[in-house]
Structures are given as structure tokens and as C-alpha cells.
Amino acid sequence: MDFSLSDDQRAIQDMAQTFAREELAPHSAAWDRDAHFPVDVMRQAAALGFAGVYVSEEVGGSGLTRLDASLIFEALSYGDVPVAAYLTIHNMASWMIDRFASDDLRRRYLPRLTSMELIASYCLTEPGSGSDAGSMRTTARLEDDHYVLNGSKAFISGAGVSDLYVVMARSGGPGAGGVSAFVVEKGQAGLSFGAPERKMGWNAQPTAQVNFDGVRVPVANRIGQEGEGFRFAMMGLDGGRLNIASCSLGGAAFALDTAKTYMETRNQFGRALKDFQALQFKIADMATELEAARLMVRNAASALDRRDPSATKLCAMAKRFATDAGFQVANDALQLHGGYGYLQDYPLERIVRDLRVHQILEGTNEIMRVIIGRELFRQ
């Protein structure tokens, strides 16, 4: 097994790192402070192919692999975690349309999604169904050549700003088999949004509730067949978990490098922090956990690319391990800064706030353990 990156992958990684360094990192603190959603900057990222990473080239995508995507999102999140994370959500919604929608739907939306002329959100979670996504109550009732959607979705990134919403709704009976997927355009009568959520982190992207009150959606805007939506959503989440794990890697790598620089320049008791063996042990463990997480994520991405039967298990393992490790590395980096780490003048408290939610979204890490256990006994 060759763990090295190809020349093409190194070029892709370098391009993403350069963009993060020049276009994201200098503004990250201000975007967090002002709760600014930098759509213009994301469109610059789209011009580099980062808005349709694994979308087909024929509709404007980059046609890259899940491993390539992991490299990109890790590099981007080194510059700004919530902006990189939003790009992963946009990519997941676009991929679902590319993979499962009709050719008409693909050609109608994807060229504008891959350029980010249109911005997409992914709507699965509801106020009453988080981990138990199959119990969703948003309904889609068929009336002639339209579905009528009623219900609400919660914690939706981009809500109110996004132009398209990939929505899971119940078109049939109870359980996962009664769920279908739809593309809903902003501006439809009956579509409304809640107030922006006041969050611990991820302030550089808006989060709100999405409400459907008799929203009429053409049958042509259904993705795939009736009853296939939940399966599509779960397949999308395999990749989504890798993406958010990759964002944890990037944020944690930034925290580790920041702590390393601080230890080289900060003196206590007459010598630099880096000369204290206890602190050397701490940062050594941080670097080791981060490297282990990176290997797990890339292994899972490779498994997903080759459609390995164990990919779902490996994606859940990688998401659980990388998001836990990423948050712990950031928290330890803050601790190494002492009181300065707690100040907003330093970036560590922001990284800690931004990485914390990764242990919750795309399936909580408790649910990751459920999936891993289920897959183990299934095998």
C-alpha cells in the first residue's frame, strides 16, 4: 500500500493551501467576529473547482475523488474552518443531484452550482428528529404534477441565503422507505426561514430553521424515485462525514502549528516552553493523534472511492476519531497558551469553538459508534 500522494494530488493540495493562506486566513477572525458569510470568496474558490469537487466534469464539476476532496477541505480549513465546512455542504448537495437526479435536473442546476452562481443547502435534520432522522415529519403530498411540502428543518447551514435546498420529506408511509428527496428553489410561496441561530462557533456561515407551508414543488424536481430519499441521504453522509473529518484535520493542524510556534517563543522559568519535557510529551501526543486521524480519513476516503463494502464503517470510524482528536488537539493547544489561549486576540479559542460542532453534525459521534457496531455484527 502506497501512502504517498501523486503529483496531481500534491498540486491540488498546494492550490488549496495557497488559497487558504491568501484568501481565507487573513479574514477568518473578522468573519467570526462579524458573523459574515463570505459568498464572494467562496465563488473565488468555486473558480478553482472547489464547489463541485466530485461532481461530473460534463456539468461543470472537477470530477475528482473523495481522497482529493479530503486533501482540499483539510487545506481550506487550515485557513478558515466554517467556510471550508460550508463548501463541503454545498458539495454534498450538488453531488446528490449529480448522482441521483434526472439529466434535466442535473443540467438545469449543476453548471450554476459548480460556479456557485447558485448556493445549495442540505435539509435533513428537523426540530424533533436529529439522530433519529428516519422519523422525520416534513411531508410531501402529491397533487397532480406537484408535491406540496409541509414541515420544518432545523440547523440548516446557509438557510435564508442559499438559492437551492435539497430536502428530504415524507412522501409515503412511516420509516426510511417513505422518504423522498427534492430540490426546492428559494422564493417559492410558503418557504420561509427562522431567525439566525446564535451559535458557539461556525459564525462565518448562517444557520437557521427552514419552514415549508404548502410549498409546491414540481414532480420534475424530485431526485430519483419516490421512497429513495433516505438511502440517498445516508450515502451522502458517508462522504459528508469524511469531509467534516477533513475540516477537523485542517483546523487541528493550524492549532498544532500555532502551539508549536508559541512554545518556541514563550519563555518561563528562564527557558523556552519547548525545552520542558512535559510539554514536549504533550505536543508529541497531539501530533501523533493528528497523524493517526489523517491516515484513518484518507484510508476511508480511498475505500469510498473504490466502493469497498466496508466504506460506511470506515467513514464512521474516521469521522468519530478525527473529530474527537481534532477537538482535543485544539483544546490542548489552547491550554499550552495558558491565559492567552482564552483571549479572542489569539486564534485558539475560535478554533476550539469551530471544531466542537464537528463531534455533533453529520451524525453525532455516539451515532458513529452505533453504525460501527452495527456494521461489525453485520459482517
Coordinates of C-alpha atoms in Angstrom, one line a residue:
M1 CA 0.0 0.0 0.0
D2 CA 1.4 3.4 -1.1
F3 CA 0.6 6.2 1.3
S4 CA 2.3 8.9 -0.8
L5 CA 0.3 11.4 -2.8
S6 CA 0.6 11.6 -6.6
D7 CA 2.0 14.6 -8.3
D8 CA -1.6 15.7 -9.3
Q9 CA -2.8 15.4 -5.7
R10 CA 0.2 17.4 -4.4
A11 CA -0.7 20.1 -7.0
I12 CA -4.3 20.1 -5.9
Q13 CA -3.3 20.3 -2.2
D14 CA -0.9 23.1 -2.9
M15 CA -3.5 25.1 -4.8
A16 CA -5.9 24.7 -1.9
Q17 CA -3.3 25.7 0.7
T18 CA -2.3 28.8 -1.3
F19 CA -6.0 29.9 -1.5
A20 CA -6.4 29.3 2.3
R21 CA -3.3 31.2 3.1
E22 CA -4.1 34.2 0.9
E23 CA -7.9 34.4 0.8
L24 CA -9.2 32.8 4.0
A25 CA -6.7 33.0 6.9
P26 CA -6.3 36.9 6.8
H27 CA -10.0 37.4 7.2
S28 CA -11.0 34.5 9.5
A29 CA -11.1 36.4 12.8
A30 CA -13.1 39.3 11.3
W31 CA -15.7 36.9 9.7
D32 CA -16.1 35.2 13.0
R33 CA -16.5 38.5 14.9
D34 CA -18.9 40.0 12.4
A35 CA -20.8 36.8 11.6
H36 CA -20.0 37.5 7.9
F37 CA -20.8 34.9 5.3
P38 CA -18.1 35.4 2.6
V39 CA -20.1 34.3 -0.5
D40 CA -17.8 36.3 -2.8
V41 CA -14.7 34.5 -1.5
M42 CA -16.4 31.1 -1.9
R43 CA -17.1 32.0 -5.5
Q44 CA -13.4 32.5 -5.9
A45 CA -12.9 29.0 -4.5
A46 CA -15.5 27.7 -7.0
A47 CA -13.5 29.2 -9.8
L48 CA -10.7 26.8 -8.7
G49 CA -13.1 23.8 -8.9
F50 CA -13.8 23.6 -5.2
A51 CA -17.6 23.9 -5.4
G52 CA -18.0 20.7 -7.4
V53 CA -15.1 18.6 -6.4
Y54 CA -16.6 15.2 -7.1
V55 CA -19.3 16.4 -9.5
S56 CA -19.1 15.2 -13.1
E57 CA -17.0 17.3 -15.5
E58 CA -19.8 17.3 -18.1
V59 CA -21.8 19.6 -15.9
G60 CA -19.0 21.8 -14.7
G61 CA -17.6 19.7 -11.9
S62 CA -14.0 18.8 -11.2
G63 CA -14.6 15.0 -11.4
L64 CA -12.1 14.4 -8.6
T65 CA -12.1 11.6 -6.0
R66 CA -13.1 11.6 -2.3
L67 CA -9.5 11.4 -1.4
D68 CA -8.8 14.5 -3.5
A69 CA -11.7 16.2 -1.7
S70 CA -10.2 15.3 1.7
L71 CA -7.0 17.0 0.7
I72 CA -8.8 20.1 -0.4
F73 CA -11.0 20.5 2.6
E74 CA -8.2 19.9 5.1
A75 CA -6.1 22.5 3.3
L76 CA -9.0 25.1 3.2
S77 CA -10.0 24.6 6.8
Y78 CA -6.4 25.4 7.9
G79 CA -7.3 28.9 6.7
D80 CA -11.0 29.0 7.9
V81 CA -13.0 26.1 9.4
P82 CA -16.6 27.3 8.9
V83 CA -16.1 28.5 5.3
A84 CA -14.4 25.2 4.3
A85 CA -17.2 23.3 6.1
Y86 CA -19.9 25.2 4.2
L87 CA -18.2 24.3 1.0
T88 CA -18.4 20.6 2.0
I89 CA -22.2 21.0 2.5
H90 CA -22.6 22.7 -0.9
N91 CA -20.5 19.9 -2.5
M92 CA -22.7 17.2 -0.8
A93 CA -25.9 18.8 -2.1
S94 CA -24.5 19.1 -5.6
W95 CA -23.2 15.6 -5.6
M96 CA -26.6 14.2 -4.7
I97 CA -28.2 16.0 -7.6
D98 CA -25.4 14.8 -9.9
R99 CA -25.5 11.2 -8.8
F100 CA -29.3 10.6 -8.5
A101 CA -31.3 13.3 -10.2
S102 CA -32.7 13.2 -13.8
D103 CA -30.5 14.5 -16.6
D104 CA -32.8 17.5 -17.0
L105 CA -32.4 18.4 -13.3
R106 CA -28.6 17.9 -13.5
R107 CA -28.2 20.2 -16.5
R108 CA -30.6 22.8 -15.1
Y109 CA -28.8 23.3 -11.8
L110 CA -25.3 21.9 -11.7
P111 CA -23.4 24.3 -14.0
R112 CA -24.6 27.1 -11.8
L113 CA -23.9 25.2 -8.6
T114 CA -20.4 24.3 -9.6
S115 CA -19.7 28.0 -10.2
M116 CA -21.6 29.0 -7.0
E117 CA -23.8 31.3 -9.0
L118 CA -26.3 29.2 -7.1
I119 CA -25.6 28.2 -3.5
A120 CA -27.1 25.0 -2.0
S121 CA -28.1 23.8 1.4
Y122 CA -28.9 20.2 2.6
C123 CA -32.1 19.7 4.6
L124 CA -32.4 16.5 6.6
T125 CA -32.5 17.4 10.4
E126 CA -35.8 18.5 12.0
P127 CA -36.6 20.1 15.3
G128 CA -37.9 16.7 16.5
S129 CA -35.7 14.3 14.6
G130 CA -31.9 14.7 14.8
S131 CA -30.1 11.3 15.3
D132 CA -33.4 9.6 14.5
A133 CA -33.6 11.0 11.0
G134 CA -35.9 8.3 9.8
S135 CA -38.7 9.7 12.0
M136 CA -38.9 13.0 10.1
R137 CA -42.3 14.6 9.9
T138 CA -42.0 17.0 7.0
T139 CA -44.4 15.7 4.4
A140 CA -44.6 15.8 0.6
R141 CA -48.1 15.2 -0.7
L142 CA -48.5 14.5 -4.4
E143 CA -51.1 16.8 -6.1
D144 CA -51.2 16.3 -9.9
D145 CA -47.8 17.3 -11.2
H146 CA -46.6 18.9 -7.9
Y147 CA -45.7 17.8 -4.4
V148 CA -46.9 20.0 -1.6
L149 CA -44.3 20.2 1.2
N150 CA -45.2 21.0 4.9
G151 CA -43.0 20.9 7.9
S152 CA -39.7 22.3 9.2
K153 CA -36.0 21.6 9.0
A154 CA -33.5 22.6 11.8
F155 CA -29.9 23.7 12.0
I156 CA -29.6 24.3 8.2
S157 CA -26.4 25.9 7.1
G158 CA -27.0 28.7 4.6
A159 CA -30.7 28.9 5.4
G160 CA -32.1 32.1 4.0
V161 CA -29.1 32.8 1.9
S162 CA -28.9 29.7 -0.2
D163 CA -30.7 29.6 -3.6
L164 CA -31.5 25.8 -3.6
Y165 CA -32.4 23.4 -0.8
V166 CA -32.0 19.6 -1.2
V167 CA -34.9 18.5 1.1
M168 CA -35.8 15.1 2.5
A169 CA -39.5 14.8 3.1
R170 CA -42.0 12.0 3.8
S171 CA -43.9 11.2 0.6
G172 CA -45.1 7.7 1.8
G173 CA -45.5 5.7 4.9
P174 CA -43.5 5.6 8.1
G175 CA -39.8 4.7 8.3
A176 CA -36.9 5.3 5.9
G177 CA -38.8 3.8 2.9
G178 CA -41.3 6.6 2.9
V179 CA -38.8 9.4 2.4
S180 CA -38.1 11.1 -0.9
A181 CA -35.7 13.9 -1.9
F182 CA -36.5 17.2 -3.7
V183 CA -34.8 20.3 -5.0
V184 CA -36.6 23.4 -3.7
E185 CA -35.8 26.8 -5.0
K186 CA -35.7 29.9 -2.8
G187 CA -38.6 32.3 -3.4
Q188 CA -41.3 29.6 -3.6
A189 CA -44.6 30.6 -1.9
G190 CA -44.8 29.2 1.6
L191 CA -41.0 28.8 2.0
S192 CA -39.7 30.8 5.0
F193 CA -36.8 30.9 7.4
G194 CA -36.3 31.3 11.1
A195 CA -34.1 33.8 12.8
P196 CA -30.4 33.2 12.6
E197 CA -29.3 30.8 15.4
R198 CA -26.8 32.3 18.0
K199 CA -24.1 29.7 17.9
M200 CA -20.9 28.8 19.9
G201 CA -18.9 28.7 16.7
W202 CA -19.2 28.5 12.9
N203 CA -20.2 32.2 12.9
A204 CA -18.9 32.7 9.4
Q205 CA -21.9 30.8 8.0
P206 CA -25.6 31.4 8.8
T207 CA -27.7 28.7 10.4
A208 CA -31.5 28.8 10.7
Q209 CA -34.7 26.8 10.5
V210 CA -36.3 26.2 7.1
N211 CA -40.1 26.2 7.1
F212 CA -42.4 24.7 4.5
D213 CA -46.1 25.8 4.5
G214 CA -47.8 24.4 1.4
V215 CA -44.7 24.8 -0.8
R216 CA -45.4 23.5 -4.2
V217 CA -42.5 21.6 -5.9
P218 CA -42.7 20.2 -9.4
V219 CA -42.6 16.4 -9.7
A220 CA -39.6 17.1 -12.0
N221 CA -37.7 18.4 -9.0
R222 CA -37.8 15.1 -7.2
I223 CA -34.4 13.4 -7.0
G224 CA -34.7 9.8 -8.1
Q225 CA -37.8 7.8 -7.4
E226 CA -40.3 8.0 -4.6
G227 CA -39.0 6.4 -1.4
E228 CA -35.3 6.6 -2.3
G229 CA -34.5 9.8 -0.5
F230 CA -33.4 8.3 2.8
R231 CA -31.0 6.0 1.0
F232 CA -29.6 8.9 -0.9
A233 CA -29.2 10.9 2.3
M234 CA -27.3 8.1 4.0
M235 CA -25.0 7.7 1.0
G236 CA -24.3 11.4 1.0
L237 CA -23.5 11.3 4.7
D238 CA -20.7 8.7 4.1
G239 CA -18.9 11.4 2.1
G240 CA -20.1 14.2 4.4
R241 CA -18.5 12.5 7.4
L242 CA -15.2 12.3 5.6
N243 CA -15.5 16.0 4.6
I244 CA -16.2 17.2 8.1
A245 CA -13.4 15.0 9.5
S246 CA -11.1 16.6 7.0
C247 CA -12.1 20.0 8.2
S248 CA -11.2 18.9 11.7
L249 CA -7.8 17.8 10.5
G250 CA -7.1 21.3 9.0
G251 CA -8.3 23.2 12.0
A252 CA -6.4 21.0 14.3
A253 CA -3.2 21.3 12.2
F254 CA -3.5 25.0 12.4
A255 CA -3.9 24.8 16.2
L256 CA -0.9 22.4 16.5
D257 CA 1.4 24.7 14.4
T258 CA 0.2 27.8 16.4
A259 CA 1.1 26.0 19.7
K260 CA 4.4 24.9 18.3
T261 CA 5.3 28.5 17.4
Y262 CA 4.2 29.7 20.8
M263 CA 6.3 27.1 22.6
E264 CA 9.3 28.3 20.6
T265 CA 8.9 31.9 21.5
R266 CA 7.4 31.9 25.0
N267 CA 9.8 31.8 27.9
Q268 CA 9.1 30.7 31.5
F269 CA 11.5 29.9 34.4
G270 CA 14.3 31.1 32.2
R271 CA 13.8 28.9 29.2
A272 CA 11.5 28.4 26.2
L273 CA 8.4 26.2 26.7
K274 CA 9.7 23.9 24.0
D275 CA 12.6 22.9 26.4
F276 CA 10.2 21.4 29.0
Q277 CA 10.0 17.7 28.6
A278 CA 6.4 17.5 29.9
L279 CA 5.3 20.0 27.2
Q280 CA 7.3 18.1 24.6
F281 CA 5.4 15.0 25.5
K282 CA 2.1 16.9 25.2
I283 CA 2.7 18.3 21.7
A284 CA 4.2 14.9 20.6
D285 CA 0.9 13.2 21.6
M286 CA -1.1 15.9 19.8
A287 CA 1.0 15.4 16.6
T288 CA 0.6 11.7 16.8
E289 CA -3.2 11.8 17.3
L290 CA -3.5 14.2 14.4
E291 CA -1.4 11.9 12.1
A292 CA -3.3 8.8 13.1
A293 CA -6.6 10.7 12.3
R294 CA -5.3 11.8 8.9
L295 CA -4.4 8.2 8.0
M296 CA -7.8 7.0 9.0
V297 CA -9.6 9.7 7.0
R298 CA -7.5 9.0 3.9
N299 CA -8.0 5.3 4.2
A300 CA -11.8 5.7 4.5
A301 CA -11.8 8.1 1.5
S302 CA -9.9 5.5 -0.6
A303 CA -12.4 2.8 0.5
L304 CA -15.3 5.1 -0.6
D305 CA -13.7 5.8 -3.9
R306 CA -13.3 2.1 -4.7
R307 CA -16.8 1.3 -3.3
D308 CA -15.4 -1.0 -0.7
P309 CA -18.2 -2.8 1.2
S310 CA -16.7 -1.7 4.4
A311 CA -16.7 2.0 3.4
T312 CA -19.6 3.0 5.6
K313 CA -17.9 1.5 8.7
L314 CA -14.6 3.1 7.8
C315 CA -16.2 6.5 7.2
A316 CA -17.9 6.4 10.6
M317 CA -14.7 5.3 12.3
A318 CA -12.8 8.1 10.6
K319 CA -15.4 10.7 11.5
R320 CA -15.6 9.7 15.1
F321 CA -11.8 9.5 15.6
A322 CA -10.8 12.6 13.6
T323 CA -13.4 14.9 15.1
D324 CA -12.7 13.8 18.6
A325 CA -8.9 14.1 18.0
G326 CA -9.2 17.4 16.2
F327 CA -11.1 19.0 19.1
Q328 CA -8.7 17.6 21.7
V329 CA -5.7 18.9 19.8
A330 CA -7.2 22.3 19.5
N331 CA -8.2 22.3 23.2
D332 CA -4.7 21.2 24.2
A333 CA -3.2 23.9 22.0
L334 CA -5.3 26.5 23.9
Q335 CA -4.1 25.0 27.2
L336 CA -0.5 25.4 26.1
H337 CA -1.1 29.1 25.6
G338 CA -2.3 29.5 29.1
G339 CA -4.4 32.6 29.7
Y340 CA -3.6 33.9 26.3
G341 CA -5.3 31.0 24.7
Y342 CA -8.6 32.1 26.2
L343 CA -8.4 35.6 24.7
Q344 CA -10.0 36.5 21.4
D345 CA -6.8 38.3 20.4
Y346 CA -5.4 34.8 19.8
P347 CA -7.0 32.3 17.3
L348 CA -7.1 29.2 19.6
E349 CA -10.5 29.9 21.3
R350 CA -12.0 30.4 17.8
I351 CA -10.7 27.1 16.6
V352 CA -11.9 25.3 19.7
R353 CA -15.4 26.8 19.2
D354 CA -15.5 25.9 15.5
L355 CA -14.3 22.3 15.9
R356 CA -16.6 21.4 18.7
V357 CA -19.7 21.1 16.5
H358 CA -17.9 18.5 14.3
Q359 CA -18.5 15.9 17.0
I360 CA -22.2 16.6 16.6
L361 CA -23.1 17.2 12.9
E362 CA -23.2 14.6 10.1
G363 CA -24.2 12.2 12.7
T364 CA -23.1 12.5 16.4
N365 CA -20.1 10.6 17.4
E366 CA -22.4 8.4 19.5
I367 CA -24.3 7.5 16.4
M368 CA -21.0 6.8 14.7
R369 CA -20.4 4.1 17.4
V370 CA -23.9 2.7 16.6
I371 CA -23.0 2.5 12.9
I372 CA -19.6 0.9 13.6
G373 CA -21.1 -1.7 16.0
R374 CA -24.0 -2.5 13.5
E375 CA -21.5 -2.9 10.6
L376 CA -19.2 -5.1 12.7
F377 CA -22.0 -7.6 13.6
R378 CA -23.5 -7.4 10.0
Q379 CA -20.1 -8.6 8.7

